PDB file of C-alpha atoms in Angstrom:
ATOM      1  CA  MET I1313      -0.609 -14.051   0.123  1.00 75.00           C
ATOM      2  CA  ALA I1314       1.919 -12.622   2.003  1.00 89.00           C
ATOM      3  CA  TYR I1315       2.523  -8.949   1.162  1.00 96.00           C
ATOM      4  CA  PRO I1316       5.810  -7.186   2.098  1.00 97.00           C
ATOM      5  CA  LEU I1317       5.610  -3.903   4.355  1.00 97.00           C
ATOM      6  CA  TYR I1318       8.458  -1.455   4.855  1.00 98.00           C
ATOM      7  CA  LEU I1319       8.312  -0.219   7.933  1.00 96.00           C
ATOM      8  CA  PRO I1320       9.923   2.981   9.450  1.00 94.00           C
ATOM      9  CA  GLY I1321      13.290   3.493   8.206  1.00 91.00           C
ATOM     10  CA  GLU I1322      13.305   0.426   6.079  1.00 94.00           C
ATOM     11  CA  PRO I1323      14.116   1.260   2.587  1.00 96.00           C
ATOM     12  CA  ALA I1324      11.182   0.886   0.090  1.00 97.00           C
ATOM     13  CA  PRO I1325      10.693   0.697  -3.480  1.00 97.00           C
ATOM     14  CA  PRO I1326       9.530   3.568  -5.610  1.00 97.00           C
ATOM     15  CA  GLU I1327       6.560   2.784  -5.945  1.00 97.00           C
ATOM     16  CA  ALA I1328       5.752   1.892  -2.097  1.00 98.00           C
ATOM     17  CA  ARG I1329       3.114   4.883  -0.750  1.00 97.00           C
ATOM     18  CA  PRO I1330       2.484   5.434   2.895  1.00 97.00           C
ATOM     19  CA  LEU I1331      -0.420   3.462   4.408  1.00 97.00           C
ATOM     20  CA  SER I1332      -1.578   6.566   5.078  1.00 96.00           C
ATOM     21  CA  GLU I1333      -2.973   7.228   1.865  1.00 96.00           C
ATOM     22  CA  LEU I1334      -4.180   3.423   0.879  1.00 96.00           C
ATOM     23  CA  PRO I1335      -7.371   1.619   1.598  1.00 95.00           C
ATOM     24  CA  LEU I1336      -6.663  -1.162   3.765  1.00 97.00           C
ATOM     25  CA  LEU I1337      -8.806  -3.924   5.340  1.00 97.00           C
ATOM     26  CA  VAL I1338      -8.199  -4.233   9.366  1.00 97.00           C
ATOM     27  CA  LEU I1339      -9.103  -7.212  11.016  1.00 97.00           C
ATOM     28  CA  VAL I1340     -10.030  -6.093  14.932  1.00 96.00           C
ATOM     29  CA  GLY I1341     -10.220  -9.312  16.951  1.00 93.00           C
ATOM     30  CA  LEU I1342      -8.025 -11.113  19.865  1.00 91.00           C
ATOM     31  CA  THR I1343      -6.283 -14.487  19.960  1.00 88.00           C
ATOM     32  CA  GLY I1344      -8.751 -17.563  19.379  1.00 89.00           C
ATOM     33  CA  VAL I1345     -11.493 -15.484  17.309  1.00 91.00           C
ATOM     34  CA  GLY I1346     -10.829 -16.836  14.202  1.00 89.00           C
ATOM     35  CA  LYS I1347      -8.576 -14.730  11.934  1.00 90.00           C
ATOM     36  CA  THR I1348      -6.388 -17.218  10.778  1.00 88.00           C
ATOM     37  CA  SER I1349      -9.025 -19.538   9.219  1.00 89.00           C
ATOM     38  CA  LEU I1350     -10.540 -16.593   8.052  1.00 95.00           C
ATOM     39  CA  LEU I1351      -7.487 -15.095   6.012  1.00 94.00           C
ATOM     40  CA  GLU I1352      -7.117 -18.489   4.607  1.00 93.00           C
ATOM     41  CA  ALA I1353     -10.824 -18.124   3.102  1.00 95.00           C
ATOM     42  CA  LEU I1354     -10.159 -14.869   1.690  1.00 96.00           C
ATOM     43  CA  GLY I1355      -7.112 -15.339   0.160  1.00 95.00           C
ATOM     44  CA  TYR I1356      -6.274 -11.753  -0.294  1.00 96.00           C
ATOM     45  CA  PRO I1357      -2.698  -9.952   0.000  1.00 96.00           C
ATOM     46  CA  THR I1358      -1.575 -10.086   3.351  1.00 97.00           C
ATOM     47  CA  LEU I1359       0.756  -7.570   5.153  1.00 97.00           C
ATOM     48  CA  PRO I1360       3.082  -8.988   8.035  1.00 96.00           C
ATOM     49  CA  ASP I1361       0.602  -9.424  11.002  1.00 93.00           C
ATOM     50  CA  ARG I1362       1.024  -7.457  14.125  1.00 92.00           C
ATOM     51  CA  ARG I1363       3.418 -10.417  16.002  1.00 91.00           C
ATOM     52  CA  GLU I1364       5.867  -9.933  12.842  1.00 94.00           C
ATOM     53  CA  LEU I1365       5.657  -6.187  13.637  1.00 95.00           C
ATOM     54  CA  ALA I1366       6.292  -6.645  17.206  1.00 93.00           C
ATOM     55  CA  ASP I1367       9.252  -9.035  16.289  1.00 94.00           C
ATOM     56  CA  ARG I1368      10.327  -6.737  13.398  1.00 95.00           C
ATOM     57  CA  TYR I1369      10.076  -3.302  14.936  1.00 95.00           C
ATOM     58  CA  VAL I1370       8.801  -3.234  18.724  1.00 94.00           C
ATOM     59  CA  PHE I1371      11.476  -5.871  20.339  1.00 94.00           C
ATOM     60  CA  PRO I1372      14.648  -4.639  18.851  1.00 94.00           C
ATOM     61  CA  ARG I1373      14.073  -0.813  20.325  1.00 92.00           C
ATOM     62  CA  TYR I1374      14.089  -2.682  24.179  1.00 93.00           C
ATOM     63  CA  GLY I1375      17.583  -4.484  23.060  1.00 92.00           C
ATOM     64  CA  TYR I1376      16.437  -7.830  21.778  1.00 91.00           C
ATOM     65  CA  THR I1377      18.117  -9.603  18.967  1.00 89.00           C
ATOM     66  CA  GLU I1378      15.640 -12.654  19.043  1.00 90.00           C
ATOM     67  CA  PRO I1379      12.321 -12.109  20.053  1.00 90.00           C
ATOM     68  CA  PRO I1380      10.676 -13.099  23.251  1.00 89.00           C
ATOM     69  CA  GLN I1381       8.265 -16.415  22.969  1.00 84.00           C
ATOM     70  CA  ASP I1382       7.042 -16.166  25.624  1.00 84.00           C
ATOM     71  CA  ARG I1383       3.430 -14.607  25.569  1.00 79.00           C
ATOM     72  CA  SER I1384       3.350 -13.264  29.139  1.00 82.00           C
ATOM     73  CA  GLU I1385       7.046 -11.176  28.060  1.00 88.00           C
ATOM     74  CA  ARG I1386       5.592  -9.980  24.988  1.00 89.00           C
ATOM     75  CA  PHE I1387       2.576  -8.807  26.533  1.00 86.00           C
ATOM     76  CA  ALA I1388       5.214  -6.763  29.070  1.00 89.00           C
ATOM     77  CA  LEU I1389       6.920  -5.722  25.998  1.00 92.00           C
ATOM     78  CA  THR I1390       4.115  -4.589  24.144  1.00 90.00           C
ATOM     79  CA  ARG I1391       2.512  -2.967  26.925  1.00 90.00           C
ATOM     80  CA  ARG I1392       5.527  -0.541  27.318  1.00 94.00           C
ATOM     81  CA  PHE I1393       5.693   0.482  24.153  1.00 94.00           C
ATOM     82  CA  ARG I1394       2.022   1.528  23.765  1.00 92.00           C
ATOM     83  CA  GLN I1395       2.943   3.549  27.057  1.00 93.00           C
ATOM     84  CA  GLU I1396       5.175   5.101  25.150  1.00 96.00           C
ATOM     85  CA  HIS I1397       2.955   5.261  21.837  1.00 95.00           C
ATOM     86  CA  PRO I1398      -0.521   4.936  22.851  1.00 93.00           C
ATOM     87  CA  GLY I1399      -1.399   4.022  18.907  1.00 95.00           C
ATOM     88  CA  GLY I1400       0.533   0.618  19.755  1.00 95.00           C
ATOM     89  CA  VAL I1401       1.017  -1.089  16.142  1.00 95.00           C
ATOM     90  CA  ALA I1402      -1.727   0.913  14.376  1.00 97.00           C
ATOM     91  CA  GLU I1403       1.394   4.180  15.070  1.00 97.00           C
ATOM     92  CA  ILE I1404       3.840   1.347  13.083  1.00 97.00           C
ATOM     93  CA  LEU I1405       1.401   1.225  10.419  1.00 97.00           C
ATOM     94  CA  ALA I1406       0.800   4.553   9.824  1.00 97.00           C
ATOM     95  CA  GLN I1407       4.445   5.340   9.579  1.00 96.00           C
ATOM     96  CA  SER I1408       4.947   2.391   7.039  1.00 98.00           C
ATOM     97  CA  ARG I1409       4.600   1.810   3.216  1.00 98.00           C
ATOM     98  CA  ALA I1410       3.150  -0.778   0.626  1.00 98.00           C
ATOM     99  CA  VAL I1411       3.340  -1.008  -3.230  1.00 97.00           C
ATOM    100  CA  PRO I1412      -0.832  -0.277  -3.476  1.00 96.00           C
ATOM    101  CA  ALA I1413      -3.287  -3.084  -4.256  1.00 94.00           C
ATOM    102  CA  TRP I1414      -7.030  -3.447  -2.886  1.00 94.00           C
ATOM    103  CA  PRO I1415      -8.008  -4.902  -0.966  1.00 95.00           C
ATOM    104  CA  LEU I1416      -4.909  -5.320   1.180  1.00 96.00           C
ATOM    105  CA  LEU I1417      -5.597  -6.672   4.451  1.00 97.00           C
ATOM    106  CA  PHE I1418      -3.857  -6.440   7.852  1.00 97.00           C
ATOM    107  CA  ASP I1419      -4.166  -9.028  11.138  1.00 93.00           C
ATOM    108  CA  GLY I1420      -5.160  -7.198  13.067  1.00 87.00           C
ATOM    109  CA  LEU I1421      -5.756  -4.269  15.604  1.00 95.00           C
ATOM    110  CA  ARG I1422      -6.733  -4.586  19.181  1.00 92.00           C
ATOM    111  CA  GLY I1423      -7.937  -2.494  21.780  1.00 92.00           C
ATOM    112  CA  ALA I1424      -9.673   1.149  21.807  1.00 94.00           C
ATOM    113  CA  ASP I1425      -6.425   3.029  21.662  1.00 95.00           C
ATOM    114  CA  GLU I1426      -5.399   1.533  18.620  1.00 95.00           C
ATOM    115  CA  VAL I1427      -8.540   1.474  16.403  1.00 96.00           C
ATOM    116  CA  ARG I1428      -9.023   4.923  17.822  1.00 97.00           C
ATOM    117  CA  PHE I1429      -5.653   5.660  16.194  1.00 97.00           C
ATOM    118  CA  ALA I1430      -6.044   4.113  12.883  1.00 97.00           C
ATOM    119  CA  LEU I1431      -9.483   5.955  12.688  1.00 97.00           C
ATOM    120  CA  GLU I1432      -7.766   9.013  12.514  1.00 97.00           C
ATOM    121  CA  HIS I1433      -4.488   8.180  10.970  1.00 98.00           C
ATOM    122  CA  LEU I1434      -5.358   5.751   8.410  1.00 98.00           C
ATOM    123  CA  PRO I1435      -7.950   7.475   7.147  1.00 96.00           C
ATOM    124  CA  GLY I1436      -8.714   4.972   4.146  1.00 96.00           C
ATOM    125  CA  SER I1437      -8.696   1.584   6.519  1.00 96.00           C
ATOM    126  CA  TYR I1438     -11.972  -0.673   6.840  1.00 97.00           C
ATOM    127  CA  PHE I1439     -12.453  -2.490   9.693  1.00 98.00           C
ATOM    128  CA  VAL I1440     -13.906  -5.615  10.256  1.00 97.00           C
ATOM    129  CA  VAL I1441     -14.113  -6.386  14.110  1.00 97.00           C
ATOM    130  CA  LEU I1442     -14.145 -10.492  14.783  1.00 96.00           C
ATOM    131  CA  GLU I1443     -16.294 -11.244  17.809  1.00 95.00           C
ATOM    132  CA  ALA I1444     -16.554 -14.703  20.173  1.00 93.00           C
ATOM    133  CA  ARG I1445     -17.091 -14.890  24.227  1.00 92.00           C
ATOM    134  CA  ASP I1446     -13.666 -15.932  26.118  1.00 92.00           C
ATOM    135  CA  LEU I1447     -15.071 -19.151  26.611  1.00 92.00           C
ATOM    136  CA  THR I1448     -15.155 -20.085  22.831  1.00 92.00           C
ATOM    137  CA  ARG I1449     -11.674 -18.407  22.295  1.00 92.00           C
ATOM    138  CA  LEU I1450     -10.288 -20.519  25.350  1.00 91.00           C
ATOM    139  CA  SER I1451     -11.800 -23.802  23.579  1.00 91.00           C
ATOM    140  CA  ARG I1452     -10.437 -22.934  19.916  1.00 89.00           C
ATOM    141  CA  LEU I1453      -6.653 -22.064  21.914  1.00 88.00           C
ATOM    142  CA  LEU I1454      -6.986 -25.692  23.104  1.00 87.00           C
ATOM    143  CA  ARG I1455      -7.668 -27.089  20.066  1.00 82.00           C
ATOM    144  CA  ARG I1456      -4.900 -25.478  17.880  1.00 67.00           C
ATOM    145  CA  GLY I1457      -2.018 -26.471  18.795  1.00 55.00           C
ATOM    146  CA  ASP I1458      -0.037 -23.047  18.275  1.00 53.00           C
ATOM    147  CA  ALA I1459       3.553 -23.477  19.521  1.00 48.00           C
ATOM    148  CA  PHE I1460       3.412 -19.958  20.166  1.00 50.00           C
ATOM    149  CA  ASP I1461       0.441 -20.253  22.831  1.00 48.00           C
ATOM    150  CA  ARG I1462       2.606 -20.991  25.580  1.00 54.00           C
ATOM    151  CA  VAL I1463       3.375 -19.235  28.434  1.00 51.00           C
ATOM    152  CA  ARG I1464       5.852 -19.609  31.755  1.00 59.00           C
ATOM    153  CA  LEU I1465       4.091 -21.487  34.446  1.00 50.00           C
ATOM    154  CA  GLU I1466       4.543 -20.934  38.152  1.00 56.00           C
ATOM    155  CA  PRO I1467       4.159 -23.630  40.346  1.00 55.00           C
ATOM    156  CA  THR I1468       0.558 -21.747  41.954  1.00 56.00           C
ATOM    157  CA  ASP I1469      -0.577 -21.014  38.815  1.00 53.00           C
ATOM    158  CA  GLN I1470      -2.884 -24.579  38.922  1.00 50.00           C
ATOM    159  CA  ALA I1471      -4.280 -23.683  42.172  1.00 59.00           C
ATOM    160  CA  ALA I1472      -4.843 -20.288  41.154  1.00 68.00           C
ATOM    161  CA  LEU I1473      -7.230 -21.305  38.590  1.00 77.00           C
ATOM    162  CA  SER I1474     -10.274 -19.711  39.696  1.00 79.00           C
ATOM    163  CA  GLU I1475      -8.494 -16.697  40.311  1.00 83.00           C
ATOM    164  CA  LEU I1476      -7.292 -16.453  36.933  1.00 82.00           C
ATOM    165  CA  ALA I1477     -11.034 -16.913  35.808  1.00 87.00           C
ATOM    166  CA  ARG I1478     -12.541 -14.662  37.629  1.00 85.00           C
ATOM    167  CA  GLY I1479     -13.509 -11.446  35.433  1.00 84.00           C
ATOM    168  CA  VAL I1480     -13.253 -13.653  32.077  1.00 88.00           C
ATOM    169  CA  LEU I1481     -15.059 -16.870  32.737  1.00 91.00           C
ATOM    170  CA  SER I1482     -18.517 -17.345  34.719  1.00 89.00           C
ATOM    171  CA  GLU I1483     -18.527 -20.163  36.984  1.00 86.00           C
ATOM    172  CA  ALA I1484     -20.223 -22.142  34.982  1.00 90.00           C
ATOM    173  CA  GLU I1485     -17.950 -21.568  31.816  1.00 90.00           C
ATOM    174  CA  LEU I1486     -15.376 -22.751  34.437  1.00 84.00           C
ATOM    175  CA  GLN I1487     -16.912 -25.464  34.994  1.00 85.00           C
ATOM    176  CA  GLU I1488     -17.486 -26.408  31.349  1.00 87.00           C
ATOM    177  CA  ALA I1489     -14.303 -25.756  30.613  1.00 85.00           C
ATOM    178  CA  LEU I1490     -13.354 -28.161  33.191  1.00 80.00           C
ATOM    179  CA  SER I1491     -15.124 -30.753  31.884  1.00 82.00           C
ATOM    180  CA  TRP I1492     -13.462 -30.797  28.576  1.00 85.00           C
ATOM    181  CA  GLY I1493     -10.382 -32.889  29.955  1.00 79.00           C
ATOM    182  CA  VAL I1494      -8.011 -31.101  29.210  1.00 81.00           C
ATOM    183  CA  PRO I1495      -4.946 -31.374  31.448  1.00 82.00           C
ATOM    184  CA  PRO I1496      -5.033 -28.563  34.079  1.00 78.00           C
ATOM    185  CA  GLN I1497      -1.646 -27.171  33.549  1.00 80.00           C
ATOM    186  CA  GLU I1498      -2.857 -27.227  30.037  1.00 84.00           C
ATOM    187  CA  LEU I1499      -6.211 -25.496  30.657  1.00 86.00           C
ATOM    188  CA  THR I1500      -4.431 -22.567  32.400  1.00 85.00           C
ATOM    189  CA  ALA I1501      -1.552 -22.068  30.236  1.00 84.00           C
ATOM    190  CA  LYS I1502      -4.581 -21.299  27.212  1.00 87.00           C
ATOM    191  CA  LEU I1503      -6.744 -19.476  30.258  1.00 89.00           C
ATOM    192  CA  LYS I1504      -3.728 -17.325  31.104  1.00 87.00           C
ATOM    193  CA  ILE I1505      -3.160 -16.021  27.653  1.00 88.00           C
ATOM    194  CA  VAL I1506      -6.968 -15.005  27.324  1.00 89.00           C
ATOM    195  CA  ALA I1507      -6.754 -13.427  30.852  1.00 88.00           C
ATOM    196  CA  GLU I1508      -3.686 -11.512  29.520  1.00 86.00           C
ATOM    197  CA  GLU I1509      -5.319 -10.049  26.423  1.00 85.00           C
ATOM    198  CA  ARG I1510      -8.488  -9.031  28.327  1.00 85.00           C
ATOM    199  CA  LYS I1511      -6.637  -7.064  30.537  1.00 82.00           C
ATOM    200  CA  ASN I1512      -4.219  -5.752  28.062  1.00 82.00           C
ATOM    201  CA  TYR I1513      -6.918  -5.312  25.320  1.00 84.00           C
ATOM    202  CA  ASP I1514     -10.458  -4.746  26.165  1.00 85.00           C
ATOM    203  CA  PRO I1515     -12.731  -5.816  23.185  1.00 85.00           C
ATOM    204  CA  ALA I1516     -15.626  -3.785  24.565  1.00 90.00           C
ATOM    205  CA  GLY I1517     -13.371  -1.210  24.131  1.00 92.00           C
ATOM    206  CA  SER I1518     -12.705  -1.681  20.187  1.00 94.00           C
ATOM    207  CA  ARG I1519     -16.426  -2.269  20.307  1.00 94.00           C
ATOM    208  CA  ARG I1520     -17.356   1.027  21.414  1.00 96.00           C
ATOM    209  CA  VAL I1521     -14.732   3.356  19.344  1.00 96.00           C
ATOM    210  CA  LEU I1522     -15.829   1.424  16.365  1.00 97.00           C
ATOM    211  CA  TRP I1523     -19.985   0.466  16.779  1.00 96.00           C
ATOM    212  CA  GLY I1524     -21.810   2.347  14.128  1.00 95.00           C
ATOM    213  CA  HIS I1525     -19.522   3.496  12.137  1.00 96.00           C
ATOM    214  CA  PRO I1526     -19.511   3.329   8.456  1.00 96.00           C
ATOM    215  CA  ARG I1527     -16.052   1.569   7.870  1.00 97.00           C
ATOM    216  CA  ALA I1528     -16.565  -0.695  10.227  1.00 97.00           C
ATOM    217  CA  LEU I1529     -18.357  -4.262   9.822  1.00 98.00           C
ATOM    218  CA  PHE I1530     -18.986  -6.629  13.232  1.00 98.00           C
ATOM    219  CA  LEU I1531     -19.005 -10.462  12.979  1.00 97.00           C
ATOM    220  CA  ASP I1532     -19.801 -12.783  15.046  1.00 97.00           C
ATOM    221  CA  THR I1533     -17.831 -15.911  14.469  1.00 95.00           C
ATOM    222  CA  GLU I1534     -20.204 -17.913  16.761  1.00 94.00           C
ATOM    223  CA  ALA I1535     -23.297 -17.173  14.478  1.00 96.00           C
ATOM    224  CA  LEU I1536     -21.545 -17.400  11.232  1.00 96.00           C
ATOM    225  CA  ASP I1537     -19.535 -20.110   9.492  1.00 96.00           C
ATOM    226  CA  ILE I1538     -15.999 -19.192   7.715  1.00 95.00           C
ATOM    227  CA  ALA I1539     -18.162 -19.195   4.458  1.00 97.00           C
ATOM    228  CA  GLN I1540     -20.699 -16.522   5.392  1.00 97.00           C
ATOM    229  CA  GLU I1541     -18.079 -14.423   6.876  1.00 97.00           C
ATOM    230  CA  ALA I1542     -16.244 -13.997   3.860  1.00 97.00           C
ATOM    231  CA  ALA I1543     -19.264 -13.420   2.204  1.00 98.00           C
ATOM    232  CA  ALA I1544     -19.577 -10.242   4.110  1.00 98.00           C
ATOM    233  CA  ILE I1545     -16.178  -9.153   3.391  1.00 98.00           C
ATOM    234  CA  ARG I1546     -16.117  -9.631   0.389  1.00 97.00           C
ATOM    235  CA  ALA I1547     -19.414  -7.375  -0.241  1.00 96.00           C
ATOM    236  CA  LEU I1548     -17.449  -5.117   2.158  1.00 96.00           C
ATOM    237  CA  VAL I1549     -14.455  -4.805  -0.411  1.00 96.00           C
ATOM    238  CA  GLU I1550     -17.074  -4.695  -3.567  1.00 94.00           C
ATOM    239  CA  ARG I1551     -18.793  -1.390  -2.070  1.00 91.00           C
ATOM    240  CA  VAL I1552     -15.595  -0.184  -1.473  1.00 89.00           C
ATOM    241  CA  HIS I1553     -14.229  -0.732  -4.517  1.00 78.00           C
ATOM    242  CA  ALA I1554     -17.299   0.583  -6.432  1.00 54.00           C
TER     243      ALA I1554
END
């Protein structure tokens, strides 16, 4: 259920309060970990996601009247924003306002710097870390058919598929991906997204910052089904409310 968020500089109703004063449920995880399906299962009031925050707040700062659609271009611009604002999207949230509600959900933060900033500047936030192997994320990206999942491909990309997979997939995992029968160009495009995300938002960094923290819940989305994930989150929400 969409819930209004008033970004820095935007007019807000008098009942809106800074997110820094509100409890907030934050999903942490990269593309393909299963956030969309989980959001649908939970049905919680949900703030505009990080993609919309980038469209509304980040890209206009760099002269874009229309947000770029190519993922590589977006990665480059959001990387520039994080260089100037190390807290990234979490910095935007900390300066934004919303009408109080619980549970109020945001999808989502990525990387050590964003979650570290949120821990400090959004003290009422609770973090649900969704995890999956890169091979699984790649498989889900190939299945979901989101028009947003596209990057420009250079003629040499297909020839460089093995190089692209280095540090992301093991050789055995790459061979498994190749056995799926996906057209090489499509496989390369989605693998490029997975590789770019890992380079920009190392999930191990989020894990190091949040592991063992009383405000963090870790969920293995390969081991759990959506119903089990939702039940774990609802239990967290009930504990916070109590």
